[in-house]
Amino acid sequence: MPYRISRLGTVEIRSLDLDRDLDYYTNVLGLQLTAREGRTAYLKGWDERHAYSVMLTEADQAGMARMAFRTVDPEDLDYYENRLRKFSVKYDVIPEDYRRGRALRFTAPSGHIVELYNEMDYTGNLLPTVNPAPWPEGLKGIAPPRLDHTLVTAPDPPKAIQFFQEVLEFRVSEMLVNPEGVPIAAWLWQRPSPHDIAIVPGRAGGFHHAAFTVDSADALFRAADILAMHKARIDYGPGRHGITRGTTIYFFDPSGNRLETFGGYTAYQMDPDCRAIKWTTDQIGPAVFYYSQELNETFLSVYT
Amino acid sequence: MSRGAECSYTVRFSPPGDTVACGEGETILAAIMRSGAKVMFGCRGGGCGTCKMRLISGRVDHGRCSAAVLPEAEKREGAFLSCQARPLSDLSVELTAANRYRKLIYWEGPR
């Protein structure tokens, strides 16, 4: 089975105060502001080559408005349109969005608005394409190179997991199974990394976090320093997940949305024949927070 | 009447009956933590609703809160998010088991 989704392309996060949060996203998290159009700001990590990966939209509540996956090829969009029809999934064709081409929009069984698209303006990263340096100077804040993944909540996780597996052809890298053997949470991938999206139990449409890549232990600890200097609310970390092996800091934006710096540098690379790793719910502590070996007060219950 | 920077209100929590001083402009959550106590809270950004409490008496400035976790109807019944709310008068606040109010142990000097 070929892989047809190149990455989690964009997430739209709701902000209770766009001016305040934009200051945080650009100076503390350190994303690049690429445009601001009315109530939405468009941002990206310094190493992302397309026009944007994060939309920050002012609203009267926090949470995620939508997520969008980018297909590998333009034809993959047609392929998925056929699959949506085959599985009788209701969808809308969105002819265009800001600097983006045609998209398919549907609601997943988890209650989230999901889009698939291929075309987005290719604006390049912050480096030249001829004889580039490894990173650009003058970055502010944590300055993660890119958006990595999202974790969302679903009232019926097995159903939502099955949807992402069957209809969208994601594969499970790891799962958390209850004593009856039912997967109540799963980490799903297409890009050869531990996950592009993960699904855990919770409210329909719930947003647990969006994660940004950090690519070294130095970068992880520097990120923690920056968050603490700015008195940002750190939820957990620096630490390590049992699931995915990735290093982590969970923290919140000023509107209360959880974000993560995810250190995929410690994680593994998936191959097409990789088989799912299983974690049992009695080991949920080390599965989520490997070092403290127990959940904190907020992991299961706090999300937007 | 103008109020100086050092002016503070008294916030009484029941149970357990503890009172804390909360500065004008200070959030109620910040005052609780400064007093050496702790309560359950989540995002500290007004987005998740974990730190919700209820006023028995007094007035607060609610700050910026998600309408999904603190709708207007709940505000009218006295609910507020302690991570955002700032006192506008002395307050009496009802705590529930969900707030998990507890005193932390601090080192003390020689007696």
mmCIF file of C-alpha atoms in Angstrom:
data_model
loop_
_atom_site.group_PDB
_atom_site.id
_atom_site.type_symbol
_atom_site.label_atom_id
_atom_site.label_comp_id
_atom_site.label_asym_id
_atom_site.label_seq_id
_atom_site.Cartn_x
_atom_site.Cartn_y
_atom_site.Cartn_z
ATOM 1 C CA MET A 1 0.000 0.000 0.000
ATOM 2 C CA PRO A 2 1.592 3.303 -1.067
ATOM 3 C CA TYR A 3 1.380 6.206 1.263
ATOM 4 C CA ARG A 4 -0.697 9.064 -0.014
ATOM 5 C CA ILE A 5 -0.594 11.627 2.774
ATOM 6 C CA SER A 6 2.649 13.527 3.111
ATOM 7 C CA ARG A 7 1.928 15.218 6.426
ATOM 8 C CA LEU A 8 -0.459 16.990 8.729
ATOM 9 C CA GLY A 9 -0.528 20.107 6.582
ATOM 10 C CA THR A 10 -2.471 22.624 8.645
ATOM 11 C CA VAL A 11 -4.334 23.027 11.896
ATOM 12 C CA GLU A 12 -6.713 25.886 12.632
ATOM 13 C CA ILE A 13 -6.553 26.803 16.321
ATOM 14 C CA ARG A 14 -9.064 29.121 17.979
ATOM 15 C CA SER A 15 -7.832 32.105 19.934
ATOM 16 C CA LEU A 16 -9.727 34.115 22.539
ATOM 17 C CA ASP A 17 -7.585 37.186 21.769
ATOM 18 C CA LEU A 18 -5.732 37.197 18.465
ATOM 19 C CA ASP A 19 -3.358 40.118 19.173
ATOM 20 C CA ARG A 20 -2.256 38.637 22.495
ATOM 21 C CA ASP A 21 -1.910 35.103 21.161
ATOM 22 C CA LEU A 22 -0.132 36.164 17.998
ATOM 23 C CA ASP A 23 2.537 37.790 20.134
ATOM 24 C CA TYR A 24 2.950 34.448 21.947
ATOM 25 C CA TYR A 25 2.955 32.343 18.759
ATOM 26 C CA THR A 26 5.588 34.531 17.100
ATOM 27 C CA ASN A 27 7.828 35.523 20.038
ATOM 28 C CA VAL A 28 7.553 32.606 22.504
ATOM 29 C CA LEU A 29 6.681 29.615 20.331
ATOM 30 C CA GLY A 30 8.557 31.392 17.544
ATOM 31 C CA LEU A 31 6.560 30.624 14.422
ATOM 32 C CA GLN A 32 6.882 32.814 11.336
ATOM 33 C CA LEU A 33 3.876 35.030 10.659
ATOM 34 C CA THR A 34 3.164 34.789 6.944
ATOM 35 C CA ALA A 35 -0.086 36.777 6.724
ATOM 36 C CA ARG A 36 -2.952 38.185 8.704
ATOM 37 C CA GLU A 37 -6.352 38.391 7.071
ATOM 38 C CA GLY A 38 -9.123 39.710 9.290
ATOM 39 C CA ARG A 39 -9.675 37.393 12.244
ATOM 40 C CA THR A 40 -7.144 34.775 11.065
ATOM 41 C CA ALA A 41 -3.351 34.797 11.204
ATOM 42 C CA TYR A 42 -1.312 32.366 9.092
ATOM 43 C CA LEU A 43 1.910 30.981 10.536
ATOM 44 C CA LYS A 44 4.534 28.334 9.908
ATOM 45 C CA GLY A 45 7.760 26.867 11.227
ATOM 46 C CA TRP A 46 10.968 28.192 9.693
ATOM 47 C CA ASP A 47 11.687 24.990 7.752
ATOM 48 C CA GLU A 48 8.241 24.592 6.224
ATOM 49 C CA ARG A 49 8.156 25.152 2.501
ATOM 50 C CA HIS A 50 4.481 25.817 1.917
ATOM 51 C CA ALA A 51 2.626 29.038 2.695
ATOM 52 C CA TYR A 52 1.444 28.136 6.212
ATOM 53 C CA SER A 53 0.770 25.285 8.632
ATOM 54 C CA VAL A 54 -1.043 27.016 11.495
ATOM 55 C CA MET A 55 -4.107 29.206 11.268
ATOM 56 C CA LEU A 56 -4.920 31.145 14.398
ATOM 57 C CA THR A 57 -8.503 32.376 14.323
ATOM 58 C CA GLU A 58 -10.181 34.614 16.871
ATOM 59 C CA ALA A 59 -13.304 33.028 18.387
ATOM 60 C CA ASP A 60 -15.321 33.016 21.612
ATOM 61 C CA GLN A 61 -13.918 29.629 22.582
ATOM 62 C CA ALA A 62 -10.622 27.759 22.449
ATOM 63 C CA GLY A 63 -9.997 24.501 20.583
ATOM 64 C CA MET A 64 -9.321 23.287 17.070
ATOM 65 C CA ALA A 65 -11.531 24.462 14.215
ATOM 66 C CA ARG A 66 -10.173 22.012 11.630
ATOM 67 C CA MET A 67 -7.180 19.950 10.581
ATOM 68 C CA ALA A 68 -5.991 19.316 7.048
ATOM 69 C CA PHE A 69 -3.728 16.638 5.600
ATOM 70 C CA ARG A 70 -1.693 17.226 2.477
ATOM 71 C CA THR A 71 -1.656 14.454 -0.093
ATOM 72 C CA VAL A 72 1.569 13.328 -1.746
ATOM 73 C CA ASP A 73 0.295 13.829 -5.318
ATOM 74 C CA PRO A 74 -2.624 15.755 -6.842
ATOM 75 C CA GLU A 75 -4.140 12.433 -8.024
ATOM 76 C CA ASP A 76 -4.312 11.249 -4.419
ATOM 77 C CA LEU A 77 -7.092 13.758 -3.847
ATOM 78 C CA ASP A 78 -9.174 12.004 -6.516
ATOM 79 C CA TYR A 79 -8.253 8.677 -4.970
ATOM 80 C CA TYR A 80 -9.568 9.839 -1.593
ATOM 81 C CA GLU A 81 -12.674 11.329 -3.155
ATOM 82 C CA ASN A 82 -13.468 7.869 -4.490
ATOM 83 C CA ARG A 83 -12.868 6.342 -1.086
ATOM 84 C CA LEU A 84 -15.128 8.863 0.638
ATOM 85 C CA ARG A 85 -17.849 7.929 -1.865
ATOM 86 C CA LYS A 86 -17.192 4.206 -1.421
ATOM 87 C CA PHE A 87 -17.608 4.472 2.352
ATOM 88 C CA SER A 88 -20.594 6.858 1.984
ATOM 89 C CA VAL A 89 -18.836 9.640 3.849
ATOM 90 C CA LYS A 90 -20.559 12.982 3.269
ATOM 91 C CA TYR A 91 -18.068 15.566 2.073
ATOM 92 C CA ASP A 92 -17.894 19.031 0.565
ATOM 93 C CA VAL A 93 -15.514 20.138 -2.136
ATOM 94 C CA ILE A 94 -13.871 23.396 -1.097
ATOM 95 C CA PRO A 95 -12.689 24.956 -4.372
ATOM 96 C CA GLU A 96 -10.051 27.105 -2.718
ATOM 97 C CA ASP A 97 -8.916 28.613 0.535
ATOM 98 C CA TYR A 98 -6.206 31.131 1.383
ATOM 99 C CA ARG A 99 -3.202 30.256 -0.850
ATOM 100 C CA ARG A 100 -4.548 26.719 -1.134
ATOM 101 C CA GLY A 101 -6.203 24.729 -3.929
ATOM 102 C CA ARG A 102 -9.123 22.321 -3.939
ATOM 103 C CA ALA A 103 -9.869 20.429 -0.745
ATOM 104 C CA LEU A 104 -12.256 17.725 0.404
ATOM 105 C CA ARG A 105 -13.897 18.547 3.727
ATOM 106 C CA PHE A 106 -15.737 16.058 5.928
ATOM 107 C CA THR A 107 -16.466 15.384 9.575
ATOM 108 C CA ALA A 108 -14.666 12.380 11.061
ATOM 109 C CA PRO A 109 -16.543 10.127 13.538
ATOM 110 C CA SER A 110 -14.501 11.848 16.254
ATOM 111 C CA GLY A 111 -16.442 15.041 15.473
ATOM 112 C CA HIS A 112 -13.501 16.847 13.892
ATOM 113 C CA ILE A 113 -13.595 18.728 10.613
ATOM 114 C CA VAL A 114 -10.911 17.150 8.446
ATOM 115 C CA GLU A 115 -9.738 18.356 5.065
ATOM 116 C CA LEU A 116 -7.535 16.787 2.418
ATOM 117 C CA TYR A 117 -5.735 18.980 -0.094
ATOM 118 C CA ASN A 118 -2.687 18.885 -2.279
ATOM 119 C CA GLU A 119 -1.983 22.332 -3.676
ATOM 120 C CA MET A 120 -0.684 25.115 -1.503
ATOM 121 C CA ASP A 121 1.583 27.959 -2.564
ATOM 122 C CA TYR A 122 5.195 26.847 -2.349
ATOM 123 C CA THR A 123 6.936 29.761 -0.708
ATOM 124 C CA GLY A 124 10.126 28.020 0.416
ATOM 125 C CA ASN A 125 11.619 27.901 3.881
ATOM 126 C CA LEU A 126 13.831 30.600 5.390
ATOM 127 C CA LEU A 127 16.955 29.220 3.709
ATOM 128 C CA PRO A 128 18.224 29.574 0.154
ATOM 129 C CA THR A 129 17.849 26.521 -2.082
ATOM 130 C CA VAL A 130 21.432 26.850 -3.277
ATOM 131 C CA ASN A 131 24.246 26.140 -0.808
ATOM 132 C CA PRO A 132 22.060 26.659 2.277
ATOM 133 C CA ALA A 133 23.185 26.939 5.887
ATOM 134 C CA PRO A 134 21.665 24.334 8.243
ATOM 135 C CA TRP A 135 19.443 26.875 9.973
ATOM 136 C CA PRO A 136 18.606 30.549 9.589
ATOM 137 C CA GLU A 137 19.916 33.207 11.961
ATOM 138 C CA GLY A 138 17.652 35.643 13.757
ATOM 139 C CA LEU A 139 14.961 33.214 14.896
ATOM 140 C CA LYS A 140 12.887 34.167 17.941
ATOM 141 C CA GLY A 141 11.555 31.990 20.742
ATOM 142 C CA ILE A 142 11.502 28.204 20.534
ATOM 143 C CA ALA A 143 11.368 28.409 16.723
ATOM 144 C CA PRO A 144 10.404 24.828 15.895
ATOM 145 C CA PRO A 145 11.156 23.898 12.297
ATOM 146 C CA ARG A 146 7.715 22.450 11.602
ATOM 147 C CA LEU A 147 4.308 21.229 12.678
ATOM 148 C CA ASP A 148 4.551 17.539 13.545
ATOM 149 C CA HIS A 149 1.222 15.972 14.573
ATOM 150 C CA THR A 150 -2.017 16.458 16.444
ATOM 151 C CA LEU A 151 -3.782 14.473 19.155
ATOM 152 C CA VAL A 152 -7.545 14.708 19.384
ATOM 153 C CA THR A 153 -10.317 13.212 21.503
ATOM 154 C CA ALA A 154 -13.226 11.034 20.400
ATOM 155 C CA PRO A 155 -16.282 9.743 22.294
ATOM 156 C CA ASP A 156 -16.000 6.361 20.508
ATOM 157 C CA PRO A 157 -12.283 5.905 19.838
ATOM 158 C CA PRO A 158 -12.482 2.470 18.136
ATOM 159 C CA LYS A 159 -14.904 3.914 15.579
ATOM 160 C CA ALA A 160 -12.734 6.969 14.924
ATOM 161 C CA ILE A 161 -9.558 4.869 14.727
ATOM 162 C CA GLN A 162 -11.231 2.510 12.274
ATOM 163 C CA PHE A 163 -12.305 5.465 10.112
ATOM 164 C CA PHE A 164 -8.751 6.771 9.846
ATOM 165 C CA GLN A 165 -7.488 3.246 9.093
ATOM 166 C CA GLU A 166 -10.121 2.092 6.616
ATOM 167 C CA VAL A 167 -11.216 5.228 4.793
ATOM 168 C CA LEU A 168 -8.044 7.316 4.925
ATOM 169 C CA GLU A 169 -5.604 4.371 5.040
ATOM 170 C CA PHE A 170 -3.582 5.507 8.024
ATOM 171 C CA ARG A 171 -1.731 2.735 9.824
ATOM 172 C CA VAL A 172 -1.474 2.196 13.557
ATOM 173 C CA SER A 173 2.035 2.542 14.965
ATOM 174 C CA GLU A 174 1.013 2.087 18.605
ATOM 175 C CA MET A 175 -2.199 1.544 20.483
ATOM 176 C CA LEU A 176 -3.489 1.439 24.014
ATOM 177 C CA VAL A 177 -5.752 -1.541 24.617
ATOM 178 C CA ASN A 178 -8.152 -2.105 27.505
ATOM 179 C CA PRO A 179 -8.438 -5.468 29.323
ATOM 180 C CA GLU A 180 -11.018 -6.599 26.751
ATOM 181 C CA GLY A 181 -8.434 -6.025 24.017
ATOM 182 C CA VAL A 182 -10.258 -2.997 22.555
ATOM 183 C CA PRO A 183 -7.992 -0.210 21.305
ATOM 184 C CA ILE A 184 -9.149 2.883 23.213
ATOM 185 C CA ALA A 185 -6.369 5.085 21.840
ATOM 186 C CA ALA A 186 -4.193 4.847 18.738
ATOM 187 C CA TRP A 187 -1.258 6.615 17.129
ATOM 188 C CA LEU A 188 -1.653 6.665 13.363
ATOM 189 C CA TRP A 189 0.814 7.326 10.578
ATOM 190 C CA GLN A 190 1.303 7.669 6.860
ATOM 191 C CA ARG A 191 4.476 9.753 6.784
ATOM 192 C CA PRO A 192 7.235 7.360 7.955
ATOM 193 C CA SER A 193 7.292 8.588 11.557
ATOM 194 C CA PRO A 194 5.460 7.395 14.673
ATOM 195 C CA HIS A 195 2.325 9.455 14.105
ATOM 196 C CA ASP A 196 0.603 12.155 12.111
ATOM 197 C CA ILE A 197 -2.508 11.999 14.279
ATOM 198 C CA ALA A 198 -3.451 10.257 17.505
ATOM 199 C CA ILE A 199 -6.908 9.605 18.923
ATOM 200 C CA VAL A 200 -7.735 9.217 22.622
ATOM 201 C CA PRO A 201 -11.033 9.018 24.545
ATOM 202 C CA GLY A 202 -12.877 12.272 25.256
ATOM 203 C CA ARG A 203 -15.425 14.748 23.994
ATOM 204 C CA ALA A 204 -16.425 14.904 20.313
ATOM 205 C CA GLY A 205 -14.267 17.440 18.507
ATOM 206 C CA GLY A 206 -11.899 17.838 21.467
ATOM 207 C CA PHE A 207 -8.412 19.205 20.864
ATOM 208 C CA HIS A 208 -5.773 17.670 23.121
ATOM 209 C CA HIS A 209 -2.722 19.195 21.467
ATOM 210 C CA ALA A 210 -0.817 20.132 18.353
ATOM 211 C CA ALA A 211 2.880 19.279 18.339
ATOM 212 C CA PHE A 212 5.851 21.030 16.808
ATOM 213 C CA THR A 213 9.145 19.358 16.051
ATOM 214 C CA VAL A 214 12.283 20.047 18.038
ATOM 215 C CA ASP A 215 15.293 18.211 16.734
ATOM 216 C CA SER A 216 17.683 17.807 19.641
ATOM 217 C CA ALA A 217 17.808 17.484 23.418
ATOM 218 C CA ASP A 218 19.430 20.919 23.470
ATOM 219 C CA ALA A 219 16.455 22.365 21.608
ATOM 220 C CA LEU A 220 14.047 20.646 23.991
ATOM 221 C CA PHE A 221 15.646 22.101 27.129
ATOM 222 C CA ARG A 222 16.041 25.485 25.481
ATOM 223 C CA ALA A 223 12.318 25.386 24.694
ATOM 224 C CA ALA A 224 11.550 24.706 28.372
ATOM 225 C CA ASP A 225 13.786 27.623 29.387
ATOM 226 C CA ILE A 226 11.989 29.970 27.012
ATOM 227 C CA LEU A 227 8.539 28.890 28.187
ATOM 228 C CA ALA A 228 9.498 29.380 31.836
ATOM 229 C CA MET A 229 11.148 32.757 31.154
ATOM 230 C CA HIS A 230 7.864 33.927 29.630
ATOM 231 C CA LYS A 231 5.869 32.355 32.491
ATOM 232 C CA ALA A 232 3.980 30.151 30.046
ATOM 233 C CA ARG A 233 1.988 27.357 31.638
ATOM 234 C CA ILE A 234 4.024 24.143 31.263
ATOM 235 C CA ASP A 235 1.809 21.113 31.738
ATOM 236 C CA TYR A 236 4.509 18.434 31.725
ATOM 237 C CA GLY A 237 8.151 18.020 30.915
ATOM 238 C CA PRO A 238 10.733 18.055 29.600
ATOM 239 C CA GLY A 239 10.173 14.327 29.588
ATOM 240 C CA ARG A 240 9.734 11.323 27.391
ATOM 241 C CA HIS A 241 6.762 9.338 26.141
ATOM 242 C CA GLY A 242 6.830 5.547 26.304
ATOM 243 C CA ILE A 243 4.564 5.581 23.265
ATOM 244 C CA THR A 244 6.576 6.828 20.248
ATOM 245 C CA ARG A 245 9.738 7.203 22.456
ATOM 246 C CA GLY A 246 9.571 10.898 21.632
ATOM 247 C CA THR A 247 10.730 13.545 24.077
ATOM 248 C CA THR A 248 8.152 16.095 25.068
ATOM 249 C CA ILE A 249 7.089 19.298 26.708
ATOM 250 C CA TYR A 250 3.360 19.889 27.003
ATOM 251 C CA PHE A 251 2.411 23.523 27.478
ATOM 252 C CA PHE A 252 -0.526 25.823 26.863
ATOM 253 C CA ASP A 253 -1.028 28.840 24.656
ATOM 254 C CA PRO A 254 -2.605 31.925 26.326
ATOM 255 C CA SER A 255 -6.111 30.787 25.273
ATOM 256 C CA GLY A 256 -5.576 27.416 26.933
ATOM 257 C CA ASN A 257 -4.876 25.234 23.901
ATOM 258 C CA ARG A 258 -2.288 22.576 24.660
ATOM 259 C CA LEU A 259 0.789 22.546 22.445
ATOM 260 C CA GLU A 260 3.795 20.221 22.472
ATOM 261 C CA THR A 261 7.390 20.356 21.443
ATOM 262 C CA PHE A 262 7.895 16.811 20.224
ATOM 263 C CA GLY A 263 11.407 15.432 19.991
ATOM 264 C CA GLY A 264 11.039 12.976 17.164
ATOM 265 C CA TYR A 265 14.833 12.685 17.163
ATOM 266 C CA THR A 266 14.479 9.912 19.731
ATOM 267 C CA ALA A 267 11.638 8.211 17.919
ATOM 268 C CA TYR A 268 11.855 5.465 15.320
ATOM 269 C CA GLN A 269 11.173 5.478 11.617
ATOM 270 C CA MET A 270 8.277 3.433 10.346
ATOM 271 C CA ASP A 271 8.552 1.001 7.455
ATOM 272 C CA PRO A 272 5.507 -0.167 5.530
ATOM 273 C CA ASP A 273 5.573 -3.585 7.181
ATOM 274 C CA CYS A 274 5.910 -2.303 10.740
ATOM 275 C CA ARG A 275 3.386 -3.896 13.055
ATOM 276 C CA ALA A 276 1.539 -2.019 15.760
ATOM 277 C CA ILE A 277 3.040 -1.838 19.247
ATOM 278 C CA LYS A 278 0.558 -2.554 21.993
ATOM 279 C CA TRP A 279 0.368 -0.866 25.397
ATOM 280 C CA THR A 280 -1.997 -2.112 28.070
ATOM 281 C CA THR A 281 -4.143 0.357 30.027
ATOM 282 C CA ASP A 282 -2.634 -0.788 33.346
ATOM 283 C CA GLN A 283 0.657 0.667 32.020
ATOM 284 C CA ILE A 284 -0.825 3.971 30.859
ATOM 285 C CA GLY A 285 1.500 5.863 33.213
ATOM 286 C CA PRO A 286 4.807 4.890 31.563
ATOM 287 C CA ALA A 287 3.078 4.716 28.161
ATOM 288 C CA VAL A 288 2.392 8.445 28.329
ATOM 289 C CA PHE A 289 5.044 9.766 30.734
ATOM 290 C CA TYR A 290 7.889 7.288 30.742
ATOM 291 C CA TYR A 291 10.015 8.823 33.497
ATOM 292 C CA SER A 292 7.410 9.736 36.120
ATOM 293 C CA GLN A 293 5.558 6.489 35.271
ATOM 294 C CA GLU A 294 2.210 8.021 36.143
ATOM 295 C CA LEU A 295 -0.213 10.385 34.493
ATOM 296 C CA ASN A 296 -0.344 13.916 35.772
ATOM 297 C CA GLU A 297 -3.648 15.472 36.896
ATOM 298 C CA THR A 298 -4.363 17.077 33.574
ATOM 299 C CA PHE A 299 -3.463 14.653 30.778
ATOM 300 C CA LEU A 300 -6.801 12.844 30.587
ATOM 301 C CA SER A 301 -9.178 15.632 31.496
ATOM 302 C CA VAL A 302 -7.778 18.957 30.303
ATOM 303 C CA TYR A 303 -8.266 19.828 26.642
ATOM 304 C CA THR A 304 -10.106 22.391 24.592
ATOM 305 C CA MET B 1 -12.559 56.023 45.338
ATOM 306 C CA SER B 2 -9.126 55.303 43.952
ATOM 307 C CA ARG B 3 -7.301 52.228 45.094
ATOM 308 C CA GLY B 4 -3.572 51.918 45.563
ATOM 309 C CA ALA B 5 -1.474 49.098 44.184
ATOM 310 C CA GLU B 6 -1.293 47.455 47.583
ATOM 311 C CA CYS B 7 -5.023 47.310 48.002
ATOM 312 C CA SER B 8 -6.406 43.830 48.213
ATOM 313 C CA TYR B 9 -9.661 42.022 48.742
ATOM 314 C CA THR B 10 -10.384 39.130 51.029
ATOM 315 C CA VAL B 11 -11.507 35.897 49.438
ATOM 316 C CA ARG B 12 -13.099 33.335 51.734
ATOM 317 C CA PHE B 13 -13.305 29.714 50.568
ATOM 318 C CA SER B 14 -15.853 27.354 52.028
ATOM 319 C CA PRO B 15 -15.161 24.667 52.752
ATOM 320 C CA PRO B 16 -12.555 24.802 54.339
ATOM 321 C CA GLY B 17 -13.146 28.358 55.574
ATOM 322 C CA ASP B 18 -9.662 29.625 54.674
ATOM 323 C CA THR B 19 -9.279 33.209 53.593
ATOM 324 C CA VAL B 20 -6.657 34.602 51.250
ATOM 325 C CA ALA B 21 -5.791 38.142 50.277
ATOM 326 C CA CYS B 22 -6.195 38.756 46.556
ATOM 327 C CA GLY B 23 -4.645 41.858 45.089
ATOM 328 C CA GLU B 24 -6.577 44.071 42.757
ATOM 329 C CA GLY B 25 -5.652 42.781 39.317
ATOM 330 C CA GLU B 26 -4.487 39.439 40.674
ATOM 331 C CA THR B 27 -6.334 36.327 39.567
ATOM 332 C CA ILE B 28 -7.984 34.257 42.278
ATOM 333 C CA LEU B 29 -5.918 31.218 41.247
ATOM 334 C CA ALA B 30 -2.697 33.204 41.609
ATOM 335 C CA ALA B 31 -3.770 34.365 45.077
ATOM 336 C CA ILE B 32 -4.538 30.796 46.167
ATOM 337 C CA MET B 33 -1.125 29.568 45.035
ATOM 338 C CA ARG B 34 0.642 32.530 46.602
ATOM 339 C CA SER B 35 -1.068 31.665 49.903
ATOM 340 C CA GLY B 36 0.595 28.241 49.944
ATOM 341 C CA ALA B 37 -2.461 26.288 48.862
ATOM 342 C CA LYS B 38 -3.205 24.515 45.610
ATOM 343 C CA VAL B 39 -6.300 23.731 43.611
ATOM 344 C CA MET B 40 -6.917 21.709 40.472
ATOM 345 C CA PHE B 41 -6.346 23.780 37.352
ATOM 346 C CA GLY B 42 -5.586 23.005 33.735
ATOM 347 C CA CYS B 43 -4.613 25.373 30.948
ATOM 348 C CA ARG B 44 -4.535 28.589 33.003
ATOM 349 C CA GLY B 45 -5.762 30.347 29.861
ATOM 350 C CA GLY B 46 -9.554 30.374 30.291
ATOM 351 C CA GLY B 47 -9.933 27.637 27.705
ATOM 352 C CA CYS B 48 -10.488 24.351 29.532
ATOM 353 C CA GLY B 49 -12.752 25.176 32.491
ATOM 354 C CA THR B 50 -10.919 22.933 34.965
ATOM 355 C CA CYS B 51 -10.498 25.660 37.619
ATOM 356 C CA LYS B 52 -14.166 26.681 37.702
ATOM 357 C CA MET B 53 -15.546 27.865 41.071
ATOM 358 C CA ARG B 54 -18.793 29.481 42.244
ATOM 359 C CA LEU B 55 -19.403 32.753 43.977
ATOM 360 C CA ILE B 56 -21.565 32.787 47.075
ATOM 361 C CA SER B 57 -21.214 36.551 47.317
ATOM 362 C CA GLY B 58 -19.191 39.350 45.778
ATOM 363 C CA ARG B 59 -18.353 40.454 42.253
ATOM 364 C CA VAL B 60 -15.555 39.490 39.872
ATOM 365 C CA ASP B 61 -14.182 40.643 36.545
ATOM 366 C CA HIS B 62 -14.418 37.393 34.580
ATOM 367 C CA GLY B 63 -11.549 38.157 32.220
ATOM 368 C CA ARG B 64 -11.363 36.334 28.897
ATOM 369 C CA CYS B 65 -12.925 32.884 29.052
ATOM 370 C CA SER B 66 -14.085 30.359 26.488
ATOM 371 C CA ALA B 67 -17.859 30.543 26.057
ATOM 372 C CA ALA B 68 -17.797 26.762 25.631
ATOM 373 C CA VAL B 69 -16.719 26.207 29.251
ATOM 374 C CA LEU B 70 -18.201 29.327 30.892
ATOM 375 C CA PRO B 71 -21.439 30.258 29.149
ATOM 376 C CA GLU B 72 -23.265 33.460 30.145
ATOM 377 C CA ALA B 73 -25.976 31.452 31.934
ATOM 378 C CA GLU B 74 -23.361 29.926 34.256
ATOM 379 C CA LYS B 75 -21.788 33.312 34.903
ATOM 380 C CA ARG B 76 -25.183 34.590 36.031
ATOM 381 C CA GLU B 77 -25.369 31.685 38.500
ATOM 382 C CA GLY B 78 -22.028 32.716 39.990
ATOM 383 C CA ALA B 79 -19.596 30.462 38.123
ATOM 384 C CA PHE B 80 -16.163 31.868 37.280
ATOM 385 C CA LEU B 81 -12.794 30.561 36.137
ATOM 386 C CA SER B 82 -10.292 31.190 38.907
ATOM 387 C CA CYS B 83 -7.371 31.447 36.470
ATOM 388 C CA GLN B 84 -8.972 34.478 34.793
ATOM 389 C CA ALA B 85 -11.286 36.058 37.367
ATOM 390 C CA ARG B 86 -10.147 39.056 39.383
ATOM 391 C CA PRO B 87 -12.061 40.320 42.426
ATOM 392 C CA LEU B 88 -14.064 43.545 42.326
ATOM 393 C CA SER B 89 -15.077 43.193 45.988
ATOM 394 C CA ASP B 90 -14.481 40.891 48.922
ATOM 395 C CA LEU B 91 -15.607 37.427 47.874
ATOM 396 C CA SER B 92 -17.096 34.341 49.371
ATOM 397 C CA VAL B 93 -16.426 31.304 47.181
ATOM 398 C CA GLU B 94 -17.842 27.802 47.299
ATOM 399 C CA LEU B 95 -15.377 24.980 46.638
ATOM 400 C CA THR B 96 -16.312 21.454 45.607
ATOM 401 C CA ALA B 97 -14.369 18.194 45.688
ATOM 402 C CA ALA B 98 -13.509 18.805 42.029
ATOM 403 C CA ASN B 99 -11.489 21.891 43.029
ATOM 404 C CA ARG B 100 -9.210 19.700 45.207
ATOM 405 C CA TYR B 101 -8.178 22.539 47.477
ATOM 406 C CA ARG B 102 -5.239 21.558 49.662
ATOM 407 C CA LYS B 103 -2.537 23.264 51.702
ATOM 408 C CA LEU B 104 1.007 22.498 50.675
ATOM 409 C CA ILE B 105 3.693 21.823 53.257
ATOM 410 C CA TYR B 106 6.325 24.508 53.453
ATOM 411 C CA TRP B 107 9.678 24.574 55.209
ATOM 412 C CA GLU B 108 9.671 26.647 58.314
ATOM 413 C CA GLY B 109 12.601 28.422 59.942
ATOM 414 C CA PRO B 110 13.902 27.683 63.461
ATOM 415 C CA ARG B 111 11.352 28.180 66.209
#
